[in-house]
Amino acid sequence: MQVIGGRFVVDPSWSLYQGEISKVVRAVDLEDAMAKVAIKIFDKDAFQQNIVIEAFARECESLQKLSAHDNIVGLIDIGRDADTGCSYLALEWCDANLRDHLAENPERSWEAFYKRYGADILDALRFAYSQDVLHRDIKPQNVLVNSEGRACLTDFGISKFRRYYRPGVTLVHFKSVPYAPPEDTSDFPDTRDVYSFAVLCLECISEGALPDRAAVMLAATSLELPAEIREILIRCLSVDPALRPANVVALAEEIEASSAKAITLAAVTRDIPVHLTQSALEAMRVEGHLSSSDQAARQIFKELNEICGIDELDGTRLQGDRQFALLTAEFRFRAVIDETRHALTIIGLSHQNPSRLERQRNKAWQPLLRFIPNTPRGDEAAVEWLATEFDEFLTGRKVLADQLAIVSQGVV
């Protein structure tokens, strides 16, 4: 029977976890009713002694400052085992790391993952930052999940302290791919945790591991994400650290602002007046095998109000006759803003492949709208709002494409 520090009895039935600098064993605490604990042992013979000492010192100092936070692993004891001469930390026991936990309990949407785990992890990083601690090794394996399902940040062995310089051993060469940013040194050290948090989030909602930066960037562009969240994460991953949010506090503020905006927008439905031309009505009557124009009109509004994305019709702006593509489940409608009627006028339609329409909608603007039959007066304010908001969407999409081009320069 192995007893560490005269207090912690090692559980031989549990396979130890072996890292580069330390190993972790499960034990029971003789001073706390045999409660399970994790013992992190810094093996004096496993690595260069000066590096082991530095990693132990950093983790001790970090956890003494931070472990009171609910989402940072709790520190129970610090000591040196008399029998082995190894320094150790006794830590709160957690059942699994986040990677293994999500393999059994997946969260594939951004909203579900961030609400359940991401917000807590970011709050822990924000608290650490307020105490001048940069984690510098954020990855799913360094987030534990306890028996209550609470995420707990752990492993501060290569953490860094912001407000003072301590001469000694550098641990800069310890970095985990693909979670660490590509730069080896940086004038923006606070952005390293920003980069790593973005990678962690993308991997956790992906169906598999992301082995390298190319896979990370593919996930950033292909996963189903809210548009503003995608833009934030892509900036986090920039090869130029100056383009990332400045630190985890700024990142949290951006995500919170995006979420608040999404809630506000979701609560607002705009009524958009629609005028139907005879050619559009006749096209729907033929496509839908309908007997009257009234039936065709009802079918058009049914299509528009079930699901609809809005995009530019290719090439029409250059011709000076700007037309919109309204992309529904089965049809692509051609529309223009009629400044005389103060309405959106449908001038044509065509039946399209539903899979192709879905791909097009994913790239299009999808506001919360209700399309209604136009009245003689129309609604000038509504169509002006539609044009302005759509132009803002196009600008944002172009900015995102430009940012992605810059970020992708670092993909190898």
CSV table of N, CA, C and O in Angstrom, one decimal, residues 137-231:
chain,number,residue,atom,x,y,z
A,137,ASP,N,-2.1,26.6,-21.8
A,137,ASP,CA,-2.2,25.2,-22.2
A,137,ASP,C,-3.6,24.7,-22.2
A,137,ASP,O,-3.9,23.7,-21.7
A,138,ILE,N,-4.5,25.5,-22.8
A,138,ILE,CA,-5.9,25.2,-22.8
A,138,ILE,C,-6.2,24.2,-23.9
A,138,ILE,O,-5.9,24.4,-25.1
A,139,LYS,N,-6.8,23.1,-23.5
A,139,LYS,CA,-7.2,22.0,-24.4
A,139,LYS,C,-8.2,21.1,-23.7
A,139,LYS,O,-8.3,21.2,-22.4
A,140,PRO,N,-9.0,20.3,-24.4
A,140,PRO,CA,-10.1,19.6,-23.7
A,140,PRO,C,-9.5,18.6,-22.7
A,140,PRO,O,-10.2,18.4,-21.7
A,141,GLN,N,-8.3,18.1,-22.8
A,141,GLN,CA,-7.7,17.2,-21.8
A,141,GLN,C,-7.4,18.0,-20.5
A,141,GLN,O,-7.3,17.3,-19.5
A,142,ASN,N,-7.3,19.3,-20.6
A,142,ASN,CA,-7.0,20.1,-19.4
A,142,ASN,C,-8.2,20.7,-18.8
A,142,ASN,O,-8.1,21.7,-18.0
A,143,VAL,N,-9.4,20.3,-19.2
A,143,VAL,CA,-10.7,20.7,-18.6
A,143,VAL,C,-11.3,19.4,-18.0
A,143,VAL,O,-11.5,18.4,-18.8
A,144,LEU,N,-11.5,19.3,-16.7
A,144,LEU,CA,-12.1,18.1,-16.1
A,144,LEU,C,-13.6,18.3,-15.9
A,144,LEU,O,-14.1,19.5,-15.7
A,145,VAL,N,-14.3,17.2,-15.8
A,145,VAL,CA,-15.8,17.3,-15.5
A,145,VAL,C,-16.0,16.5,-14.3
A,145,VAL,O,-15.7,15.3,-14.2
A,146,ASN,N,-16.6,17.1,-13.2
A,146,ASN,CA,-16.7,16.4,-12.0
A,146,ASN,C,-18.1,15.7,-12.0
A,146,ASN,O,-18.8,15.6,-12.9
A,147,SER,N,-18.4,15.0,-10.8
A,147,SER,CA,-19.6,14.2,-10.7
A,147,SER,C,-20.9,15.0,-10.9
A,147,SER,O,-21.9,14.4,-11.2
A,148,GLU,N,-20.8,16.3,-10.7
A,148,GLU,CA,-22.0,17.2,-10.9
A,148,GLU,C,-22.1,17.6,-12.3
A,148,GLU,O,-23.1,18.4,-12.7
A,149,GLY,N,-21.2,17.3,-13.2
A,149,GLY,CA,-21.1,17.8,-14.6
A,149,GLY,C,-20.6,19.1,-14.7
A,149,GLY,O,-20.7,19.8,-15.8
A,150,ARG,N,-19.8,19.6,-13.7
A,150,ARG,CA,-19.3,21.0,-13.7
A,150,ARG,C,-17.9,20.9,-14.4
A,150,ARG,O,-17.1,20.1,-14.0
A,151,ALA,N,-17.6,21.8,-15.3
A,151,ALA,CA,-16.3,21.9,-15.9
A,151,ALA,C,-15.3,22.6,-15.0
A,151,ALA,O,-15.6,23.6,-14.4
A,152,CYS,N,-14.1,22.0,-14.9
A,152,CYS,CA,-13.1,22.5,-14.0
A,152,CYS,C,-11.8,22.6,-14.8
A,152,CYS,O,-11.2,21.6,-15.2
A,153,LEU,N,-11.2,23.8,-14.9
A,153,LEU,CA,-10.0,24.0,-15.6
A,153,LEU,C,-8.8,23.5,-14.7
A,153,LEU,O,-8.8,23.8,-13.5
A,154,THR,N,-7.9,22.8,-15.3
A,154,THR,CA,-6.8,22.3,-14.5
A,154,THR,C,-5.5,22.4,-15.3
A,154,THR,O,-5.4,23.0,-16.4
A,155,ASP,N,-4.4,22.0,-14.7
A,155,ASP,CA,-3.0,21.9,-15.3
A,155,ASP,C,-2.5,23.3,-15.6
A,155,ASP,O,-2.4,23.7,-16.8
A,156,PHE,N,-2.0,24.0,-14.6
A,156,PHE,CA,-1.4,25.3,-14.7
A,156,PHE,C,0.1,25.2,-14.7
A,156,PHE,O,0.8,26.1,-14.3
A,157,GLY,N,0.7,24.0,-15.1
A,157,GLY,CA,2.1,23.8,-15.0
A,157,GLY,C,3.0,24.7,-15.9
A,157,GLY,O,4.1,24.9,-15.6
A,158,ILE,N,2.4,25.2,-17.0
A,158,ILE,CA,3.2,26.2,-17.8
A,158,ILE,C,2.5,27.5,-17.9
A,158,ILE,O,2.7,28.3,-18.8
A,159,SER,N,1.7,27.8,-16.8
A,159,SER,CA,1.1,29.1,-16.7
A,159,SER,C,2.1,30.3,-16.6
A,159,SER,O,3.3,30.0,-16.3
A,160,LYS,N,1.7,31.5,-16.8
A,160,LYS,CA,2.6,32.6,-16.8
A,160,LYS,C,1.9,33.7,-16.0
A,160,LYS,O,0.7,33.9,-16.1
A,161,PHE,N,2.7,34.5,-15.3
A,161,PHE,CA,2.2,35.6,-14.5
A,161,PHE,C,2.4,37.0,-15.2
A,161,PHE,O,3.6,37.3,-15.6
A,162,ARG,N,1.4,37.7,-15.4
A,162,ARG,CA,1.4,38.9,-16.3
A,162,ARG,C,2.2,40.1,-15.8
A,162,ARG,O,2.9,40.7,-16.5
A,163,ARG,N,2.1,40.4,-14.5
A,163,ARG,CA,2.6,41.7,-14.0
A,163,ARG,C,4.0,41.7,-13.5
A,163,ARG,O,4.5,42.7,-13.0
A,164,TYR,N,4.6,40.6,-13.5
A,164,TYR,CA,6.1,40.6,-13.1
A,164,TYR,C,6.8,39.5,-13.8
A,164,TYR,O,6.3,38.5,-14.2
A,165,TYR,N,8.1,39.8,-13.9
A,165,TYR,CA,9.0,38.8,-14.6
A,165,TYR,C,9.8,38.1,-13.5
A,165,TYR,O,10.4,38.7,-12.6
A,166,ARG,N,9.8,36.7,-13.6
A,166,ARG,CA,10.6,36.0,-12.6
A,166,ARG,C,11.7,35.3,-13.4
A,166,ARG,O,11.4,34.4,-14.2
A,167,PRO,N,12.9,35.7,-13.2
A,167,PRO,CA,14.0,35.1,-13.9
A,167,PRO,C,14.1,33.6,-13.6
A,167,PRO,O,13.7,33.1,-12.5
A,168,GLY,N,14.6,32.8,-14.5
A,168,GLY,CA,14.7,31.4,-14.3
A,168,GLY,C,14.4,30.6,-15.5
A,168,GLY,O,14.6,31.0,-16.6
A,169,VAL,N,13.9,29.4,-15.3
A,169,VAL,CA,13.6,28.5,-16.4
A,169,VAL,C,12.4,28.9,-17.3
A,169,VAL,O,11.4,29.3,-16.8
A,170,THR,N,12.6,28.9,-18.6
A,170,THR,CA,11.5,29.2,-19.5
A,170,THR,C,10.8,27.8,-19.9
A,170,THR,O,11.5,26.8,-20.1
A,171,LEU,N,9.5,27.9,-20.0
A,171,LEU,CA,8.7,26.7,-20.4
A,171,LEU,C,8.1,27.0,-21.8
A,171,LEU,O,7.1,26.4,-22.1
A,172,VAL,N,8.6,28.0,-22.5
A,172,VAL,CA,8.0,28.4,-23.7
A,172,VAL,C,7.9,27.3,-24.8
A,172,VAL,O,7.0,27.3,-25.6
A,173,HIS,N,8.8,26.3,-24.7
A,173,HIS,CA,8.8,25.3,-25.8
A,173,HIS,C,7.8,24.2,-25.5
A,173,HIS,O,7.5,23.4,-26.3
A,174,PHE,N,7.1,24.3,-24.3
A,174,PHE,CA,6.0,23.4,-24.1
A,174,PHE,C,4.7,23.9,-24.7
A,174,PHE,O,4.2,24.9,-24.3
A,175,LYS,N,4.3,23.3,-25.8
A,175,LYS,CA,3.1,23.7,-26.5
A,175,LYS,C,2.4,22.5,-27.1
A,175,LYS,O,3.0,21.6,-27.5
A,176,SER,N,1.0,22.6,-27.1
A,176,SER,CA,0.2,21.5,-27.6
A,176,SER,C,-0.4,21.9,-28.9
A,176,SER,O,-1.1,22.9,-29.0
A,177,VAL,N,-0.1,21.1,-29.9
A,177,VAL,CA,-0.7,21.3,-31.2
A,177,VAL,C,-2.0,20.5,-31.3
A,177,VAL,O,-2.1,19.4,-30.8
A,178,PRO,N,-3.1,21.1,-31.8
A,178,PRO,CA,-3.1,22.4,-32.5
A,178,PRO,C,-3.6,23.6,-31.7
A,178,PRO,O,-4.0,24.6,-32.2
A,179,TYR,N,-3.6,23.4,-30.4
A,179,TYR,CA,-4.2,24.4,-29.5
A,179,TYR,C,-3.4,25.6,-29.3
A,179,TYR,O,-3.9,26.7,-29.0
A,180,ALA,N,-2.1,25.5,-29.4
A,180,ALA,CA,-1.2,26.7,-29.2
A,180,ALA,C,-1.1,27.4,-30.6
A,180,ALA,O,-1.1,26.8,-31.6
A,181,PRO,N,-1.1,28.8,-30.5
A,181,PRO,CA,-1.0,29.5,-31.8
A,181,PRO,C,0.3,29.3,-32.5
A,181,PRO,O,1.3,28.8,-31.9
A,182,PRO,N,0.4,29.6,-33.8
A,182,PRO,CA,1.6,29.2,-34.6
A,182,PRO,C,2.9,30.0,-34.2
A,182,PRO,O,4.0,29.5,-34.4
A,183,GLU,N,2.7,31.2,-33.6
A,183,GLU,CA,3.9,32.0,-33.3
A,183,GLU,C,4.6,31.4,-32.1
A,183,GLU,O,4.0,31.0,-31.1
A,184,ASP,N,6.0,31.4,-32.2
A,184,ASP,CA,6.8,30.9,-31.0
A,184,ASP,C,6.9,31.9,-30.0
A,184,ASP,O,6.9,31.6,-28.8
A,185,THR,N,7.1,33.2,-30.4
A,185,THR,CA,7.2,34.3,-29.4
A,185,THR,C,6.2,35.3,-29.9
A,185,THR,O,5.9,35.4,-31.0
A,186,SER,N,5.8,36.2,-29.0
A,186,SER,CA,4.8,37.2,-29.4
A,186,SER,C,4.9,38.4,-28.5
A,186,SER,O,5.2,38.3,-27.3
A,187,ASP,N,4.6,39.5,-29.1
A,187,ASP,CA,4.4,40.8,-28.3
A,187,ASP,C,3.0,40.8,-27.8
A,187,ASP,O,2.6,41.8,-27.2
A,188,PHE,N,2.2,39.8,-28.0
A,188,PHE,CA,0.8,39.7,-27.6
A,188,PHE,C,0.5,38.5,-26.8
A,188,PHE,O,-0.2,37.6,-27.2
A,189,PRO,N,1.2,38.3,-25.6
A,189,PRO,CA,1.1,37.0,-24.9
A,189,PRO,C,-0.3,36.8,-24.4
A,189,PRO,O,-0.7,35.6,-24.2
A,190,ASP,N,-1.1,37.8,-24.2
A,190,ASP,CA,-2.5,37.6,-23.6
A,190,ASP,C,-3.4,36.9,-24.7
A,190,ASP,O,-4.5,36.5,-24.3
A,191,THR,N,-3.0,36.9,-25.9
A,191,THR,CA,-3.9,36.3,-26.9
A,191,THR,C,-3.7,34.8,-27.1
A,191,THR,O,-4.4,34.2,-27.8
A,192,ARG,N,-2.7,34.2,-26.4
A,192,ARG,CA,-2.5,32.8,-26.6
A,192,ARG,C,-3.7,32.0,-26.0
A,192,ARG,O,-4.1,31.1,-26.7
A,193,ASP,N,-4.2,32.4,-24.9
A,193,ASP,CA,-5.4,31.7,-24.3
A,193,ASP,C,-6.6,32.0,-25.2
A,193,ASP,O,-7.5,31.1,-25.3
A,194,VAL,N,-6.7,33.1,-25.9
A,194,VAL,CA,-7.8,33.4,-26.8
A,194,VAL,C,-7.8,32.4,-27.9
A,194,VAL,O,-8.8,31.8,-28.3
A,195,TYR,N,-6.6,32.3,-28.5
A,195,TYR,CA,-6.5,31.3,-29.7
A,195,TYR,C,-6.9,29.9,-29.2
A,195,TYR,O,-7.6,29.2,-29.9
A,196,SER,N,-6.3,29.5,-28.1
A,196,SER,CA,-6.5,28.1,-27.6
A,196,SER,C,-8.0,27.8,-27.3
A,196,SER,O,-8.5,26.7,-27.5
A,197,PHE,N,-8.7,28.8,-26.7
A,197,PHE,CA,-10.1,28.6,-26.3
A,197,PHE,C,-10.9,28.4,-27.6
A,197,PHE,O,-11.8,27.6,-27.6
A,198,ALA,N,-10.6,29.2,-28.7
A,198,ALA,CA,-11.3,29.0,-29.9
A,198,ALA,C,-11.1,27.6,-30.5
A,198,ALA,O,-12.1,27.0,-30.9
A,199,VAL,N,-9.9,27.1,-30.4
A,199,VAL,CA,-9.7,25.7,-30.9
A,199,VAL,C,-10.4,24.7,-30.1
A,199,VAL,O,-11.1,23.8,-30.6
A,200,LEU,N,-10.4,24.9,-28.8
A,200,LEU,CA,-11.1,24.0,-27.9
A,200,LEU,C,-12.6,23.9,-28.2
A,200,LEU,O,-13.2,22.8,-28.3
A,201,CYS,N,-13.2,25.1,-28.4
A,201,CYS,CA,-14.6,25.1,-28.7
A,201,CYS,C,-14.9,24.4,-30.0
A,201,CYS,O,-15.9,23.6,-30.1
A,202,LEU,N,-14.1,24.7,-31.0
A,202,LEU,CA,-14.4,24.0,-32.3
A,202,LEU,C,-14.2,22.5,-32.3
A,202,LEU,O,-15.0,21.8,-32.8
A,203,GLU,N,-13.2,22.1,-31.5
A,203,GLU,CA,-13.0,20.6,-31.4
A,203,GLU,C,-14.1,20.0,-30.7
A,203,GLU,O,-14.6,18.9,-31.0
A,204,CYS,N,-14.6,20.6,-29.6
A,204,CYS,CA,-15.7,20.0,-28.8
A,204,CYS,C,-17.0,19.9,-29.5
A,204,CYS,O,-17.8,19.0,-29.2
A,205,ILE,N,-17.3,20.7,-30.5
A,205,ILE,CA,-18.5,20.6,-31.2
A,205,ILE,C,-18.4,19.9,-32.5
A,205,ILE,O,-19.3,19.7,-33.3
A,206,SER,N,-17.1,19.5,-32.9
A,206,SER,CA,-16.9,18.7,-34.0
A,206,SER,C,-17.1,17.2,-33.7
A,206,SER,O,-17.2,16.8,-32.6
A,207,GLU,N,-17.2,16.4,-34.8
A,207,GLU,CA,-17.4,15.0,-34.5
A,207,GLU,C,-16.2,14.2,-34.3
A,207,GLU,O,-16.2,13.0,-33.9
A,208,GLY,N,-15.0,14.8,-34.5
A,208,GLY,CA,-13.7,14.1,-34.2
A,208,GLY,C,-12.7,15.1,-33.8
A,208,GLY,O,-12.9,16.3,-33.7
A,209,ALA,N,-11.5,14.6,-33.5
A,209,ALA,CA,-10.3,15.4,-33.1
A,209,ALA,C,-9.9,16.3,-34.3
A,209,ALA,O,-10.1,15.9,-35.5
A,210,LEU,N,-9.3,17.4,-34.0
A,210,LEU,CA,-8.7,18.3,-35.0
A,210,LEU,C,-7.2,18.2,-34.8
A,210,LEU,O,-6.6,18.9,-34.0
A,211,PRO,N,-6.5,17.5,-35.7
A,211,PRO,CA,-5.1,17.2,-35.5
A,211,PRO,C,-4.2,18.3,-35.8
A,211,PRO,O,-3.0,18.3,-35.3
A,212,ASP,N,-4.6,19.3,-36.6
A,212,ASP,CA,-3.7,20.3,-37.0
A,212,ASP,C,-4.5,21.6,-37.4
A,212,ASP,O,-5.7,21.6,-37.3
A,213,ARG,N,-3.7,22.7,-37.7
A,213,ARG,CA,-4.3,24.0,-38.0
A,213,ARG,C,-5.3,23.9,-39.2
A,213,ARG,O,-6.3,24.5,-39.2
A,214,ALA,N,-4.9,23.1,-40.2
A,214,ALA,CA,-5.8,23.0,-41.4
A,214,ALA,C,-7.1,22.5,-41.0
A,214,ALA,O,-8.2,23.0,-41.4
A,215,ALA,N,-7.2,21.5,-40.1
A,215,ALA,CA,-8.4,20.9,-39.7
A,215,ALA,C,-9.2,21.9,-38.8
A,215,ALA,O,-10.4,21.9,-38.9
A,216,VAL,N,-8.5,22.7,-38.0
A,216,VAL,CA,-9.2,23.7,-37.2
A,216,VAL,C,-9.9,24.7,-38.1
A,216,VAL,O,-11.0,25.1,-37.9
A,217,MET,N,-9.1,25.2,-39.1
A,217,MET,CA,-9.7,26.2,-40.0
A,217,MET,C,-10.9,25.6,-40.8
A,217,MET,O,-11.9,26.3,-41.1
A,218,LEU,N,-10.8,24.4,-41.2
A,218,LEU,CA,-11.9,23.7,-41.9
A,218,LEU,C,-13.2,23.7,-41.0
A,218,LEU,O,-14.3,24.0,-41.4
A,219,ALA,N,-12.9,23.4,-39.7
A,219,ALA,CA,-14.1,23.4,-38.8
A,219,ALA,C,-14.6,24.8,-38.6
A,219,ALA,O,-15.9,24.9,-38.5
A,220,ALA,N,-13.8,25.8,-38.5
A,220,ALA,CA,-14.2,27.2,-38.3
A,220,ALA,C,-15.1,27.6,-39.5
A,220,ALA,O,-16.0,28.4,-39.3
A,221,THR,N,-14.9,27.1,-40.7
A,221,THR,CA,-15.6,27.6,-41.8
A,221,THR,C,-16.8,26.7,-42.2
A,221,THR,O,-17.7,27.1,-42.9
A,222,SER,N,-16.8,25.4,-41.7
A,222,SER,CA,-17.8,24.5,-42.2
A,222,SER,C,-18.8,24.1,-41.1
A,222,SER,O,-19.9,23.7,-41.5
A,223,LEU,N,-18.5,24.2,-39.8
A,223,LEU,CA,-19.4,23.9,-38.8
A,223,LEU,C,-20.6,24.8,-38.8
A,223,LEU,O,-20.5,26.0,-39.2
A,224,GLU,N,-21.8,24.4,-38.4
A,224,GLU,CA,-22.9,25.3,-38.3
A,224,GLU,C,-22.8,26.1,-37.1
A,224,GLU,O,-22.9,25.7,-35.9
A,225,LEU,N,-22.5,27.4,-37.3
A,225,LEU,CA,-22.3,28.4,-36.2
A,225,LEU,C,-23.1,29.6,-36.4
A,225,LEU,O,-23.3,30.0,-37.6
A,226,PRO,N,-23.5,30.3,-35.4
A,226,PRO,CA,-24.1,31.7,-35.6
A,226,PRO,C,-23.0,32.6,-36.3
A,226,PRO,O,-21.8,32.5,-36.0
A,227,ALA,N,-23.5,33.4,-37.2
A,227,ALA,CA,-22.6,34.2,-38.1
A,227,ALA,C,-21.6,35.0,-37.3
A,227,ALA,O,-20.4,35.1,-37.5
A,228,GLU,N,-22.1,35.7,-36.2
A,228,GLU,CA,-21.2,36.5,-35.4
A,228,GLU,C,-20.2,35.7,-34.6
A,228,GLU,O,-19.1,36.1,-34.4
A,229,ILE,N,-20.6,34.5,-34.2
A,229,ILE,CA,-19.7,33.7,-33.4
A,229,ILE,C,-18.6,33.2,-34.4
A,229,ILE,O,-17.4,33.1,-34.0
A,230,ARG,N,-19.0,32.8,-35.6
A,230,ARG,CA,-18.0,32.4,-36.6
A,230,ARG,C,-17.0,33.5,-36.8
A,230,ARG,O,-15.8,33.2,-36.8
A,231,GLU,N,-17.4,34.7,-36.9
A,231,GLU,CA,-16.5,35.8,-37.2
A,231,GLU,C,-15.6,36.0,-36.0
A,231,GLU,O,-14.4,36.2,-36.2
